[in-house]
mmCIF file of C-alpha atoms and ligand atoms in Angstrom:
data_model
loop_
_atom_site.group_PDB
_atom_site.id
_atom_site.type_symbol
_atom_site.label_atom_id
_atom_site.label_comp_id
_atom_site.label_asym_id
_atom_site.label_seq_id
_atom_site.Cartn_x
_atom_site.Cartn_y
_atom_site.Cartn_z
ATOM 1 C CA MET A 6 11.632 -27.077 -4.500
ATOM 2 C CA ASN A 7 7.900 -26.946 -5.279
ATOM 3 C CA ILE A 8 6.601 -23.560 -4.117
ATOM 4 C CA VAL A 9 3.038 -22.301 -3.774
ATOM 5 C CA VAL A 10 3.006 -18.514 -4.084
ATOM 6 C CA THR A 11 -0.280 -16.918 -3.057
ATOM 7 C CA GLY A 12 -1.073 -13.408 -4.298
ATOM 8 C CA GLY A 13 1.539 -13.819 -7.028
ATOM 9 C CA ALA A 14 -0.301 -11.642 -9.556
ATOM 10 C CA GLY A 15 0.176 -8.549 -7.383
ATOM 11 C CA PHE A 16 3.146 -6.229 -7.139
ATOM 12 C CA ILE A 17 5.698 -7.998 -4.913
ATOM 13 C CA GLY A 18 4.481 -11.572 -5.543
ATOM 14 C CA SER A 19 4.902 -11.226 -9.322
ATOM 15 C CA HIS A 20 8.466 -9.939 -8.898
ATOM 16 C CA PHE A 21 9.182 -12.833 -6.532
ATOM 17 C CA ILE A 22 7.919 -15.422 -9.037
ATOM 18 C CA LYS A 23 10.042 -13.900 -11.839
ATOM 19 C CA HIS A 24 13.061 -13.803 -9.513
ATOM 20 C CA ILE A 25 12.737 -17.500 -8.606
ATOM 21 C CA LEU A 26 12.108 -18.678 -12.178
ATOM 22 C CA ARG A 27 15.108 -16.681 -13.475
ATOM 23 C CA LYS A 28 17.461 -17.831 -10.728
ATOM 24 C CA TYR A 29 16.692 -21.516 -10.191
ATOM 25 C CA SER A 30 16.096 -24.313 -12.646
ATOM 26 C CA GLY A 31 13.926 -27.233 -11.628
ATOM 27 C CA TYR A 32 11.815 -25.243 -9.137
ATOM 28 C CA LYS A 33 8.058 -25.499 -9.703
ATOM 29 C CA ILE A 34 5.791 -22.559 -8.871
ATOM 30 C CA LEU A 35 2.046 -22.633 -8.387
ATOM 31 C CA ASN A 36 0.572 -19.123 -8.225
ATOM 32 C CA ILE A 37 -2.814 -18.951 -6.480
ATOM 33 C CA ASP A 38 -4.394 -15.538 -6.839
ATOM 34 C CA LYS A 39 -8.009 -14.369 -6.582
ATOM 35 C CA LEU A 40 -7.313 -11.533 -9.052
ATOM 36 C CA THR A 41 -8.832 -8.769 -7.004
ATOM 37 C CA TYR A 42 -8.527 -5.233 -8.387
ATOM 38 C CA ALA A 43 -4.804 -5.445 -7.462
ATOM 39 C CA GLY A 44 -4.016 -8.733 -9.226
ATOM 40 C CA ASN A 45 -2.844 -8.333 -12.802
ATOM 41 C CA PRO A 46 -1.853 -11.316 -14.990
ATOM 42 C CA GLU A 47 0.073 -8.911 -17.241
ATOM 43 C CA ASN A 48 2.665 -8.742 -14.442
ATOM 44 C CA LEU A 49 3.533 -12.366 -15.246
ATOM 45 C CA GLU A 50 3.607 -12.411 -19.050
ATOM 46 C CA GLU A 51 7.274 -13.461 -18.839
ATOM 47 C CA ALA A 52 6.327 -16.621 -16.867
ATOM 48 C CA GLU A 53 3.197 -17.662 -18.774
ATOM 49 C CA ASP A 54 4.896 -20.117 -21.150
ATOM 50 C CA ASN A 55 7.335 -21.482 -18.580
ATOM 51 C CA PRO A 56 6.514 -25.197 -17.991
ATOM 52 C CA ASP A 57 7.572 -24.768 -14.329
ATOM 53 C CA TYR A 58 4.864 -22.138 -13.743
ATOM 54 C CA THR A 59 1.148 -22.791 -13.097
ATOM 55 C CA PHE A 60 -1.569 -20.254 -12.352
ATOM 56 C CA VAL A 61 -4.839 -20.960 -10.520
ATOM 57 C CA LYS A 62 -7.414 -18.222 -9.990
ATOM 58 C CA GLU A 63 -8.711 -18.888 -6.466
ATOM 59 C CA ASP A 64 -9.401 -17.240 -3.124
ATOM 60 C CA ILE A 65 -7.096 -18.284 -0.241
ATOM 61 C CA CYS A 66 -10.234 -18.392 1.902
ATOM 62 C CA SER A 67 -11.598 -21.354 -0.159
ATOM 63 C CA LYS A 68 -9.940 -24.026 1.964
ATOM 64 C CA ARG A 69 -11.386 -27.153 0.301
ATOM 65 C CA ILE A 70 -10.297 -26.094 -3.179
ATOM 66 C CA ILE A 71 -6.882 -24.842 -2.102
ATOM 67 C CA GLU A 72 -5.999 -28.022 -0.221
ATOM 68 C CA LYS A 73 -6.588 -30.023 -3.413
ATOM 69 C CA VAL A 74 -4.632 -27.769 -5.772
ATOM 70 C CA VAL A 75 -1.550 -27.592 -3.533
ATOM 71 C CA GLU A 76 -1.033 -31.367 -3.512
ATOM 72 C CA GLY A 77 2.560 -32.173 -4.514
ATOM 73 C CA TYR A 78 3.960 -28.824 -3.289
ATOM 74 C CA ASP A 79 6.081 -28.453 -0.160
ATOM 75 C CA VAL A 80 6.367 -24.718 0.589
ATOM 76 C CA ILE A 81 3.865 -21.837 0.794
ATOM 77 C CA VAL A 82 4.937 -18.198 0.511
ATOM 78 C CA ASN A 83 1.880 -16.099 1.331
ATOM 79 C CA PHE A 84 1.806 -12.680 -0.352
ATOM 80 C CA ALA A 85 -1.998 -12.666 -0.771
ATOM 81 C CA ALA A 86 -3.524 -9.753 1.094
ATOM 82 C CA GLU A 87 -5.568 -6.646 0.863
ATOM 83 C CA SER A 88 -2.648 -4.241 1.050
ATOM 84 C CA HIS A 89 -3.759 -0.608 0.908
ATOM 85 C CA VAL A 90 -4.126 1.316 4.183
ATOM 86 C CA ASP A 91 -6.622 3.895 2.841
ATOM 87 C CA ARG A 92 -8.942 1.136 1.597
ATOM 88 C CA SER A 93 -8.754 -0.554 5.030
ATOM 89 C CA ILE A 94 -9.968 2.664 6.634
ATOM 90 C CA GLU A 95 -12.956 2.808 4.228
ATOM 91 C CA GLU A 96 -13.831 -0.919 4.179
ATOM 92 C CA PRO A 97 -12.019 -2.972 6.831
ATOM 93 C CA GLU A 98 -14.022 -6.218 6.590
ATOM 94 C CA VAL A 99 -12.312 -7.731 3.549
ATOM 95 C CA PHE A 100 -8.946 -7.117 5.262
ATOM 96 C CA LEU A 101 -9.984 -9.367 8.127
ATOM 97 C CA LYS A 102 -11.301 -11.992 5.722
ATOM 98 C CA THR A 103 -8.246 -12.216 3.486
ATOM 99 C CA ASP A 104 -5.384 -11.127 5.709
ATOM 100 C CA VAL A 105 -6.495 -13.007 8.853
ATOM 101 C CA MET A 106 -8.853 -15.828 7.799
ATOM 102 C CA GLY A 107 -6.957 -16.464 4.553
ATOM 103 C CA THR A 108 -3.723 -16.856 6.524
ATOM 104 C CA PHE A 109 -5.496 -19.163 8.982
ATOM 105 C CA ASN A 110 -6.695 -21.400 6.105
ATOM 106 C CA LEU A 111 -3.207 -21.661 4.650
ATOM 107 C CA LEU A 112 -1.737 -22.501 8.053
ATOM 108 C CA GLU A 113 -4.322 -25.250 8.547
ATOM 109 C CA ILE A 114 -3.506 -26.685 5.121
ATOM 110 C CA CYS A 115 0.230 -26.637 5.879
ATOM 111 C CA ARG A 116 -0.320 -28.276 9.244
ATOM 112 C CA THR A 117 -2.517 -31.100 8.003
ATOM 113 C CA ALA A 118 -0.618 -31.744 4.755
ATOM 114 C CA GLY A 119 2.831 -31.596 6.386
ATOM 115 C CA PHE A 120 4.373 -28.728 4.385
ATOM 116 C CA LYS A 121 8.135 -28.203 4.844
ATOM 117 C CA LYS A 122 7.920 -24.425 5.163
ATOM 118 C CA TYR A 123 5.357 -21.609 5.459
ATOM 119 C CA ILE A 124 6.540 -18.039 4.902
ATOM 120 C CA GLN A 125 4.249 -15.173 5.865
ATOM 121 C CA ILE A 126 4.892 -11.914 4.005
ATOM 122 C CA SER A 127 4.289 -9.272 6.642
ATOM 123 C CA THR A 128 5.154 -5.625 7.092
ATOM 124 C CA ASP A 129 7.009 -3.076 9.221
ATOM 125 C CA GLU A 130 3.592 -1.465 9.799
ATOM 126 C CA THR A 131 2.777 -4.129 12.412
ATOM 127 C CA TYR A 132 5.229 -2.420 14.833
ATOM 128 C CA GLY A 133 3.316 0.860 14.507
ATOM 129 C CA SER A 134 4.800 4.329 14.439
ATOM 130 C CA ALA A 135 8.411 4.825 15.596
ATOM 131 C CA GLY A 136 9.338 7.868 17.658
ATOM 132 C CA GLY A 137 12.353 10.013 16.720
ATOM 133 C CA GLY A 138 15.517 7.946 17.125
ATOM 134 C CA GLU A 139 13.553 4.736 17.746
ATOM 135 C CA THR A 140 14.156 1.641 15.550
ATOM 136 C CA PHE A 141 12.230 -1.624 15.932
ATOM 137 C CA SER A 142 13.849 -5.057 15.970
ATOM 138 C CA GLU A 143 12.130 -8.433 15.501
ATOM 139 C CA GLU A 144 11.688 -8.516 19.299
ATOM 140 C CA SER A 145 9.733 -5.242 19.448
ATOM 141 C CA PRO A 146 6.058 -5.449 20.421
ATOM 142 C CA LEU A 147 3.362 -5.177 17.759
ATOM 143 C CA ASN A 148 1.415 -1.921 17.937
ATOM 144 C CA PRO A 149 -0.600 -1.502 14.728
ATOM 145 C CA SER A 150 -2.536 1.705 14.003
ATOM 146 C CA ASN A 151 -5.046 0.922 11.228
ATOM 147 C CA PRO A 152 -7.269 -2.010 10.178
ATOM 148 C CA TYR A 153 -4.731 -3.122 7.546
ATOM 149 C CA SER A 154 -1.774 -3.313 9.915
ATOM 150 C CA ALA A 155 -3.964 -4.768 12.702
ATOM 151 C CA SER A 156 -5.030 -7.564 10.323
ATOM 152 C CA LYS A 157 -1.408 -8.216 9.352
ATOM 153 C CA ALA A 158 -0.372 -8.243 13.036
ATOM 154 C CA ALA A 159 -3.193 -10.681 13.869
ATOM 155 C CA ALA A 160 -2.005 -12.954 11.050
ATOM 156 C CA ASP A 161 1.585 -12.809 12.340
ATOM 157 C CA LEU A 162 0.441 -13.870 15.817
ATOM 158 C CA LEU A 163 -1.459 -16.812 14.327
ATOM 159 C CA VAL A 164 1.623 -17.849 12.352
ATOM 160 C CA LEU A 165 3.771 -17.752 15.517
ATOM 161 C CA SER A 166 1.160 -19.763 17.411
ATOM 162 C CA TYR A 167 1.358 -22.514 14.743
ATOM 163 C CA SER A 168 5.115 -22.587 15.194
ATOM 164 C CA LYS A 169 4.851 -22.961 18.970
ATOM 165 C CA THR A 170 1.837 -25.257 19.197
ATOM 166 C CA TYR A 171 2.166 -27.488 16.126
ATOM 167 C CA LYS A 172 5.908 -27.038 15.424
ATOM 168 C CA LEU A 173 5.005 -25.858 11.921
ATOM 169 C CA PRO A 174 8.231 -24.682 10.216
ATOM 170 C CA VAL A 175 7.370 -21.025 9.631
ATOM 171 C CA ASN A 176 9.108 -17.719 8.985
ATOM 172 C CA ILE A 177 7.773 -14.180 8.950
ATOM 173 C CA ALA A 178 9.317 -11.532 6.658
ATOM 174 C CA ARG A 179 8.558 -7.939 7.712
ATOM 175 C CA SER A 180 9.699 -5.500 5.058
ATOM 176 C CA THR A 181 9.574 -1.746 4.758
ATOM 177 C CA ASN A 182 7.729 0.131 1.975
ATOM 178 C CA ASN A 183 8.456 -1.449 -1.423
ATOM 179 C CA TYR A 184 8.600 0.479 -4.683
ATOM 180 C CA GLY A 185 9.396 -0.436 -8.289
ATOM 181 C CA PRO A 186 7.738 -1.366 -11.600
ATOM 182 C CA ASN A 187 4.216 -2.913 -11.615
ATOM 183 C CA GLN A 188 3.050 -1.329 -8.337
ATOM 184 C CA TYR A 189 -0.659 -0.512 -8.411
ATOM 185 C CA PRO A 190 -1.040 3.253 -8.848
ATOM 186 C CA GLU A 191 -2.979 3.780 -5.610
ATOM 187 C CA LYS A 192 0.253 3.594 -3.578
ATOM 188 C CA PHE A 193 2.298 6.743 -2.933
ATOM 189 C CA ILE A 194 5.179 6.420 -5.434
ATOM 190 C CA PRO A 195 3.285 5.062 -8.488
ATOM 191 C CA LEU A 196 0.366 7.440 -7.815
ATOM 192 C CA PHE A 197 2.683 10.445 -7.689
ATOM 193 C CA VAL A 198 4.719 9.304 -10.721
ATOM 194 C CA THR A 199 1.691 8.661 -12.945
ATOM 195 C CA ASN A 200 -0.101 11.846 -11.802
ATOM 196 C CA ALA A 201 3.039 13.886 -12.488
ATOM 197 C CA ILE A 202 3.397 12.342 -15.972
ATOM 198 C CA GLU A 203 -0.204 13.463 -16.646
ATOM 199 C CA ASP A 204 0.339 16.913 -15.033
ATOM 200 C CA LYS A 205 -2.252 16.088 -12.359
ATOM 201 C CA PRO A 206 -1.914 17.239 -8.712
ATOM 202 C CA LEU A 207 0.108 15.097 -6.274
ATOM 203 C CA PRO A 208 -2.035 14.763 -3.103
ATOM 204 C CA LEU A 209 0.441 14.963 -0.207
ATOM 205 C CA TYR A 210 -1.145 13.984 3.122
ATOM 206 C CA GLY A 211 -0.798 16.354 6.110
ATOM 207 C CA ASP A 212 2.506 18.212 6.415
ATOM 208 C CA GLY A 213 4.344 15.726 4.140
ATOM 209 C CA LYS A 214 6.850 14.964 6.895
ATOM 210 C CA ASN A 215 5.824 11.360 7.552
ATOM 211 C CA VAL A 216 8.823 9.091 7.094
ATOM 212 C CA ARG A 217 8.918 5.800 5.202
ATOM 213 C CA ASP A 218 11.920 3.530 4.567
ATOM 214 C CA TRP A 219 11.990 2.742 0.828
ATOM 215 C CA LEU A 220 13.051 -0.731 -0.352
ATOM 216 C CA PHE A 221 13.416 -1.588 -4.037
ATOM 217 C CA VAL A 222 11.103 -4.533 -4.743
ATOM 218 C CA GLU A 223 13.837 -6.781 -6.190
ATOM 219 C CA ASP A 224 15.915 -6.321 -3.033
ATOM 220 C CA ASN A 225 12.913 -7.513 -1.025
ATOM 221 C CA CYS A 226 12.500 -10.564 -3.287
ATOM 222 C CA ARG A 227 16.170 -11.487 -2.784
ATOM 223 C CA GLY A 228 15.586 -11.169 0.964
ATOM 224 C CA ILE A 229 12.589 -13.514 0.862
ATOM 225 C CA ASP A 230 14.652 -15.943 -1.232
ATOM 226 C CA VAL A 231 17.357 -15.900 1.487
ATOM 227 C CA ILE A 232 14.732 -16.579 4.175
ATOM 228 C CA LEU A 233 13.291 -19.425 2.075
ATOM 229 C CA HIS A 234 16.680 -21.108 1.789
ATOM 230 C CA LYS A 235 18.422 -20.139 5.031
ATOM 231 C CA GLY A 236 15.735 -18.966 7.462
ATOM 232 C CA ILE A 237 15.687 -20.723 10.818
ATOM 233 C CA ASP A 238 12.287 -22.247 11.589
ATOM 234 C CA GLY A 239 10.116 -20.078 13.829
ATOM 235 C CA GLU A 240 12.130 -16.890 13.227
ATOM 236 C CA ILE A 241 10.987 -13.420 12.129
ATOM 237 C CA TYR A 242 13.224 -11.434 9.750
ATOM 238 C CA ASN A 243 12.975 -7.678 9.147
ATOM 239 C CA ILE A 244 13.908 -6.517 5.633
ATOM 240 C CA ALA A 245 14.768 -2.805 5.524
ATOM 241 C CA GLY A 246 15.639 -0.502 2.650
ATOM 242 C CA GLU A 247 17.791 1.727 4.898
ATOM 243 C CA ASN A 248 16.421 4.722 2.996
ATOM 244 C CA GLU A 249 14.296 6.644 5.488
ATOM 245 C CA ARG A 250 12.902 9.781 3.842
ATOM 246 C CA GLU A 251 10.086 12.250 4.444
ATOM 247 C CA ASN A 252 7.274 11.981 1.886
ATOM 248 C CA ILE A 253 7.919 15.532 0.694
ATOM 249 C CA PHE A 254 11.494 14.525 -0.217
ATOM 250 C CA ILE A 255 10.222 11.654 -2.402
ATOM 251 C CA ALA A 256 7.578 13.885 -4.011
ATOM 252 C CA LYS A 257 10.250 16.441 -4.955
ATOM 253 C CA LYS A 258 12.575 13.716 -6.311
ATOM 254 C CA ILE A 259 9.781 12.405 -8.553
ATOM 255 C CA ILE A 260 9.118 15.927 -9.827
ATOM 256 C CA GLU A 261 12.857 16.344 -10.490
ATOM 257 C CA CYS A 262 13.132 13.013 -12.373
ATOM 258 C CA LEU A 263 10.238 14.006 -14.616
ATOM 259 C CA ASP A 264 11.330 17.620 -15.017
ATOM 260 C CA LYS A 265 7.951 18.915 -13.794
ATOM 261 C CA SER A 266 6.973 21.825 -11.524
ATOM 262 C CA GLU A 267 6.796 21.518 -7.697
ATOM 263 C CA GLN A 268 3.521 23.443 -8.040
ATOM 264 C CA LEU A 269 1.937 20.033 -8.771
ATOM 265 C CA ILE A 270 2.415 19.032 -5.095
ATOM 266 C CA LYS A 271 -0.903 19.656 -3.353
ATOM 267 C CA PRO A 272 -1.140 19.321 0.463
ATOM 268 C CA VAL A 273 -4.417 17.536 1.357
ATOM 269 C CA LYS A 274 -6.190 16.400 4.543
ATOM 270 C CA ASP A 275 -4.163 13.871 6.530
ATOM 271 C CA ARG A 276 -4.937 10.120 6.628
ATOM 272 C CA PRO A 277 -6.685 9.184 9.927
ATOM 273 C CA GLY A 278 -4.263 7.401 12.301
ATOM 274 C CA HIS A 279 -1.388 8.207 9.915
ATOM 275 C CA ASP A 280 1.811 6.597 11.282
ATOM 276 C CA ARG A 281 4.509 9.251 11.538
ATOM 277 C CA ARG A 282 7.541 7.099 10.902
ATOM 278 C CA TYR A 283 8.498 3.507 10.160
ATOM 279 C CA SER A 284 11.941 2.321 11.159
ATOM 280 C CA ILE A 285 13.244 -1.224 11.533
ATOM 281 C CA SER A 286 16.675 -2.803 11.945
ATOM 282 C CA CYS A 287 17.676 -5.674 9.656
ATOM 283 C CA GLY A 288 20.905 -7.000 11.218
ATOM 284 C CA LYS A 289 19.330 -10.451 11.591
ATOM 285 C CA ILE A 290 18.816 -11.045 7.853
ATOM 286 C CA LYS A 291 22.184 -9.417 7.140
ATOM 287 C CA GLY A 292 23.577 -12.254 9.263
ATOM 288 C CA LEU A 293 22.213 -14.641 6.581
ATOM 289 C CA GLY A 294 24.159 -12.780 3.885
ATOM 290 C CA TRP A 295 21.540 -10.302 2.553
ATOM 291 C CA LYS A 296 21.756 -6.533 2.211
ATOM 292 C CA PRO A 297 19.840 -3.981 0.140
ATOM 293 C CA GLU A 298 21.702 -3.360 -3.111
ATOM 294 C CA VAL A 299 19.702 -0.810 -5.115
ATOM 295 C CA SER A 300 20.223 2.804 -4.032
ATOM 296 C CA LEU A 301 17.153 5.014 -3.682
ATOM 297 C CA GLU A 302 18.511 7.266 -6.438
ATOM 298 C CA ASP A 303 18.884 4.367 -8.934
ATOM 299 C CA GLY A 304 15.669 2.625 -7.882
ATOM 300 C CA LEU A 305 13.569 5.769 -8.204
ATOM 301 C CA ARG A 306 15.064 6.619 -11.594
ATOM 302 C CA LEU A 307 14.397 3.060 -12.831
ATOM 303 C CA THR A 308 10.832 3.144 -11.470
ATOM 304 C CA VAL A 309 9.999 6.528 -12.997
ATOM 305 C CA ASP A 310 11.429 5.340 -16.348
ATOM 306 C CA TRP A 311 9.331 2.170 -16.202
ATOM 307 C CA TYR A 312 6.082 4.117 -15.683
ATOM 308 C CA LYS A 313 7.115 6.536 -18.448
ATOM 309 C CA THR A 314 7.675 3.679 -20.892
ATOM 310 C CA HIS A 315 4.679 1.511 -19.846
ATOM 311 C CA PRO A 316 1.657 3.826 -20.056
ATOM 312 C CA GLN A 317 -0.391 0.916 -21.468
ATOM 313 C CA TRP A 318 0.045 -0.876 -18.090
ATOM 314 C CA TRP A 319 -1.199 1.913 -15.819
ATOM 315 C CA LYS A 320 -3.473 4.037 -18.010
ATOM 316 C CA LYS A 321 -6.115 1.341 -18.269
ATOM 317 C CA ILE A 322 -5.971 0.798 -14.501
ATOM 318 C CA LYS A 323 -6.443 4.498 -13.805
ATOM 319 C CA SER A 324 -9.254 4.860 -16.338
ATOM 320 C CA GLY A 325 -11.196 1.878 -14.923
ATOM 321 C CA GLU A 326 -10.834 0.029 -18.240
ATOM 322 C CA PHE A 327 -8.692 -2.606 -16.497
ATOM 323 C CA LEU A 328 -11.540 -3.740 -14.248
ATOM 324 C CA GLU A 329 -13.784 -4.245 -17.267
ATOM 325 C CA TYR A 330 -11.001 -6.163 -19.030
ATOM 326 C CA TYR A 331 -10.342 -8.576 -16.221
ATOM 327 C CA LYS A 332 -14.022 -9.121 -15.439
ATOM 328 C CA LYS A 333 -14.405 -10.324 -19.047
ATOM 329 C CA HIS A 334 -11.275 -12.478 -19.181
ATOM 330 C CA TYR A 335 -10.793 -13.927 -15.738
ATOM 331 C CA LYS A 336 -14.161 -14.275 -13.946
HETATM 332 P P1 LIG B 12 -0.846 -6.107 -3.960
HETATM 333 O O1 LIG B 12 -2.099 -5.491 -3.444
HETATM 334 O O2 LIG B 12 -0.145 -5.510 -5.132
HETATM 335 O O3 LIG B 12 -1.120 -7.650 -4.334
HETATM 336 C C1 LIG B 12 -1.907 -8.491 -3.546
HETATM 337 C C2 LIG B 12 -2.252 -9.708 -4.384
HETATM 338 O O4 LIG B 12 -3.023 -10.606 -3.579
HETATM 339 C C3 LIG B 12 -3.103 -9.387 -5.617
HETATM 340 O O5 LIG B 12 -2.617 -10.080 -6.745
HETATM 341 C C4 LIG B 12 -4.496 -9.894 -5.233
HETATM 342 O O6 LIG B 12 -5.277 -10.296 -6.353
HETATM 343 C C5 LIG B 12 -4.156 -11.050 -4.317
HETATM 344 N N1 LIG B 12 -5.233 -11.353 -3.365
HETATM 345 C C6 LIG B 12 -5.919 -10.494 -2.582
HETATM 346 N N2 LIG B 12 -6.852 -11.147 -1.870
HETATM 347 C C7 LIG B 12 -6.731 -12.460 -2.177
HETATM 348 C C8 LIG B 12 -7.398 -13.656 -1.763
HETATM 349 N N3 LIG B 12 -8.392 -13.607 -0.867
HETATM 350 N N4 LIG B 12 -7.003 -14.844 -2.289
HETATM 351 C C9 LIG B 12 -5.997 -14.893 -3.218
HETATM 352 N N5 LIG B 12 -5.363 -13.806 -3.664
HETATM 353 C C10 LIG B 12 -5.712 -12.601 -3.150
HETATM 354 O O7 LIG B 12 0.115 -6.203 -2.696
HETATM 355 P P2 LIG B 12 1.698 -6.089 -2.600
HETATM 356 O O8 LIG B 12 2.071 -4.669 -2.435
HETATM 357 O O9 LIG B 12 2.309 -6.907 -3.663
HETATM 358 O O10 LIG B 12 1.919 -6.808 -1.196
HETATM 359 C C11 LIG B 12 2.132 -8.207 -1.116
HETATM 360 C C12 LIG B 12 2.299 -8.600 0.335
HETATM 361 O O11 LIG B 12 3.402 -7.875 0.901
HETATM 362 C C13 LIG B 12 1.096 -8.279 1.213
HETATM 363 O O12 LIG B 12 0.924 -9.328 2.121
HETATM 364 C C14 LIG B 12 1.498 -7.004 1.947
HETATM 365 O O13 LIG B 12 0.873 -6.931 3.194
HETATM 366 C C15 LIG B 12 2.986 -7.196 2.068
HETATM 367 N N6 LIG B 12 3.804 -5.967 2.131
HETATM 368 C C16 LIG B 12 3.700 -5.009 1.162
HETATM 369 C C17 LIG B 12 4.525 -3.886 1.203
HETATM 370 C C18 LIG B 12 4.469 -2.810 0.142
HETATM 371 O O14 LIG B 12 5.141 -1.794 0.299
HETATM 372 N N7 LIG B 12 3.735 -2.994 -0.944
HETATM 373 C C19 LIG B 12 5.433 -3.733 2.257
HETATM 374 C C20 LIG B 12 5.498 -4.719 3.246
HETATM 375 C C21 LIG B 12 4.682 -5.837 3.155
HETATM 376 O O1 LIG B 13 -1.966 9.904 -1.980
HETATM 377 C C1 LIG B 13 -1.152 9.668 -1.062
HETATM 378 N N1 LIG B 13 -0.522 10.714 -0.439
HETATM 379 C C2 LIG B 13 0.363 10.560 0.587
HETATM 380 O O2 LIG B 13 0.897 11.537 1.111
HETATM 381 C C3 LIG B 13 -0.856 8.329 -0.620
HETATM 382 C C4 LIG B 13 -1.530 7.139 -1.272
HETATM 383 C C5 LIG B 13 0.041 8.182 0.413
HETATM 384 N N2 LIG B 13 0.620 9.252 1.008
HETATM 385 C C6 LIG B 13 1.563 9.019 2.122
HETATM 386 C C7 LIG B 13 1.039 8.136 3.228
HETATM 387 C C8 LIG B 13 2.293 7.445 3.722
HETATM 388 O O3 LIG B 13 2.938 8.255 4.688
HETATM 389 O O4 LIG B 13 2.690 8.328 1.578
HETATM 390 C C9 LIG B 13 3.178 7.340 2.488
HETATM 391 C C10 LIG B 13 3.110 5.987 1.815
HETATM 392 O O5 LIG B 13 1.743 5.663 1.643
HETATM 393 P P1 LIG B 13 1.259 4.266 1.007
HETATM 394 O O6 LIG B 13 1.885 4.087 -0.325
HETATM 395 O O7 LIG B 13 -0.218 4.193 1.110
HETATM 396 O O8 LIG B 13 2.000 3.227 1.955
HETATM 397 P P2 LIG B 13 1.899 2.939 3.533
HETATM 398 O O9 LIG B 13 0.661 3.455 4.128
HETATM 399 O O10 LIG B 13 3.204 3.392 4.140
HETATM 400 O O11 LIG B 13 1.833 1.333 3.503
HETATM 401 C C11 LIG B 13 2.703 0.611 2.591
HETATM 402 O O12 LIG B 13 3.837 0.114 3.241
HETATM 403 C C12 LIG B 13 3.658 -0.971 4.100
HETATM 404 C C13 LIG B 13 1.964 -0.508 1.846
HETATM 405 O O13 LIG B 13 0.807 0.004 1.210
HETATM 406 C C14 LIG B 13 1.627 -1.622 2.766
HETATM 407 O O14 LIG B 13 1.063 -2.706 2.022
HETATM 408 C C15 LIG B 13 2.888 -2.093 3.445
HETATM 409 O O15 LIG B 13 2.587 -3.055 4.405
#
């Protein structure tokens, strides 16, 4: 299989590339990534010398260039996105450009070049907030709350329209919150872990009782792999961690893993439009033989240990040195 992975220098995409290269021989991977602030080639050091791996620094919105570089490939897995909710509230425009127009470009390329499969990496956030006791299935309506999730929902609708209108063989993977090594330290878990290591306050939004369902990143990558190989054309698959927890619970666990004081937890003003709870069912992908395998306890311990032992990875990001570094090397 010759796979184009877009956004492969980010958190989940880089784990997916490593997963595929470790598991399959003879698969070729082309990683197309713009290297925004969130893209980090260090995430892929393991793949750099692999003859089956190629990297191209490009924007998924640059249709003419992308359609040339993907010649000879037959599948696109689209991870490329602006992915942070708080940034979407501050500056929504780039979310529409990348998450909606970027997806549109890739769909057009797939349609005209006759790709065998297009997989859109989407999110449980597109369903919006779940009430107590409510759990969304793939049939549930989309009800996004912020510019990030609205952009992702718009992209999903475009993908489905290409399936219906042009019979493009697509799948959509909607996962819950991922965590693990190499996650950019603006997201909840890596922000709290790295702040706690440095004895800095942990800014907990609102009352800390918002619920997220935590999925270890490698479990998600195995799920996407299953969809790639067994997914039925046109179908959506939810990928859940089955670990719904209040944010305050996770904050306390991180403190416990690092043997720090709970005094570091600092309640701050809530995020506007903050979804109270995410909850999805994943019986459909379980029917293809997948289930989450890493417990929250083990995954959190492994993640905390990784950040403890890789300060060189996150300290330069947090100090701003990383941006200078990549401007010099990759522009
Ligand atoms: P990330 O922010 O870590 O990585 C995004 C990557 O996309 C970066 O490498 C960035 O450089 C690249 N990128 C951004 N704009 C681009 C463009 N215009 N052209 C090419 N590359 C571009 O994100 P992530 O957490 O790895 O998320 C990956 C995907 O998974 C996203 O589509 C996101 O919506 C989805 N998702 C994430 C989570 C989560 O918990 N992190 C959960 C569900 C779904
Ligand atoms: O400083 C913080 N304090 C805090 O209390 C941050 C950054 C977050 N939070 C809360 C907000 C959420 O309830 O923690 C929870 C998780 O926040 P994020 O890490 O920003 O994730 P979330 O908003 O749930 O969105 C994530 O999951 C779905 C990813 O960022 C998305 O890309 C994915 O689609």
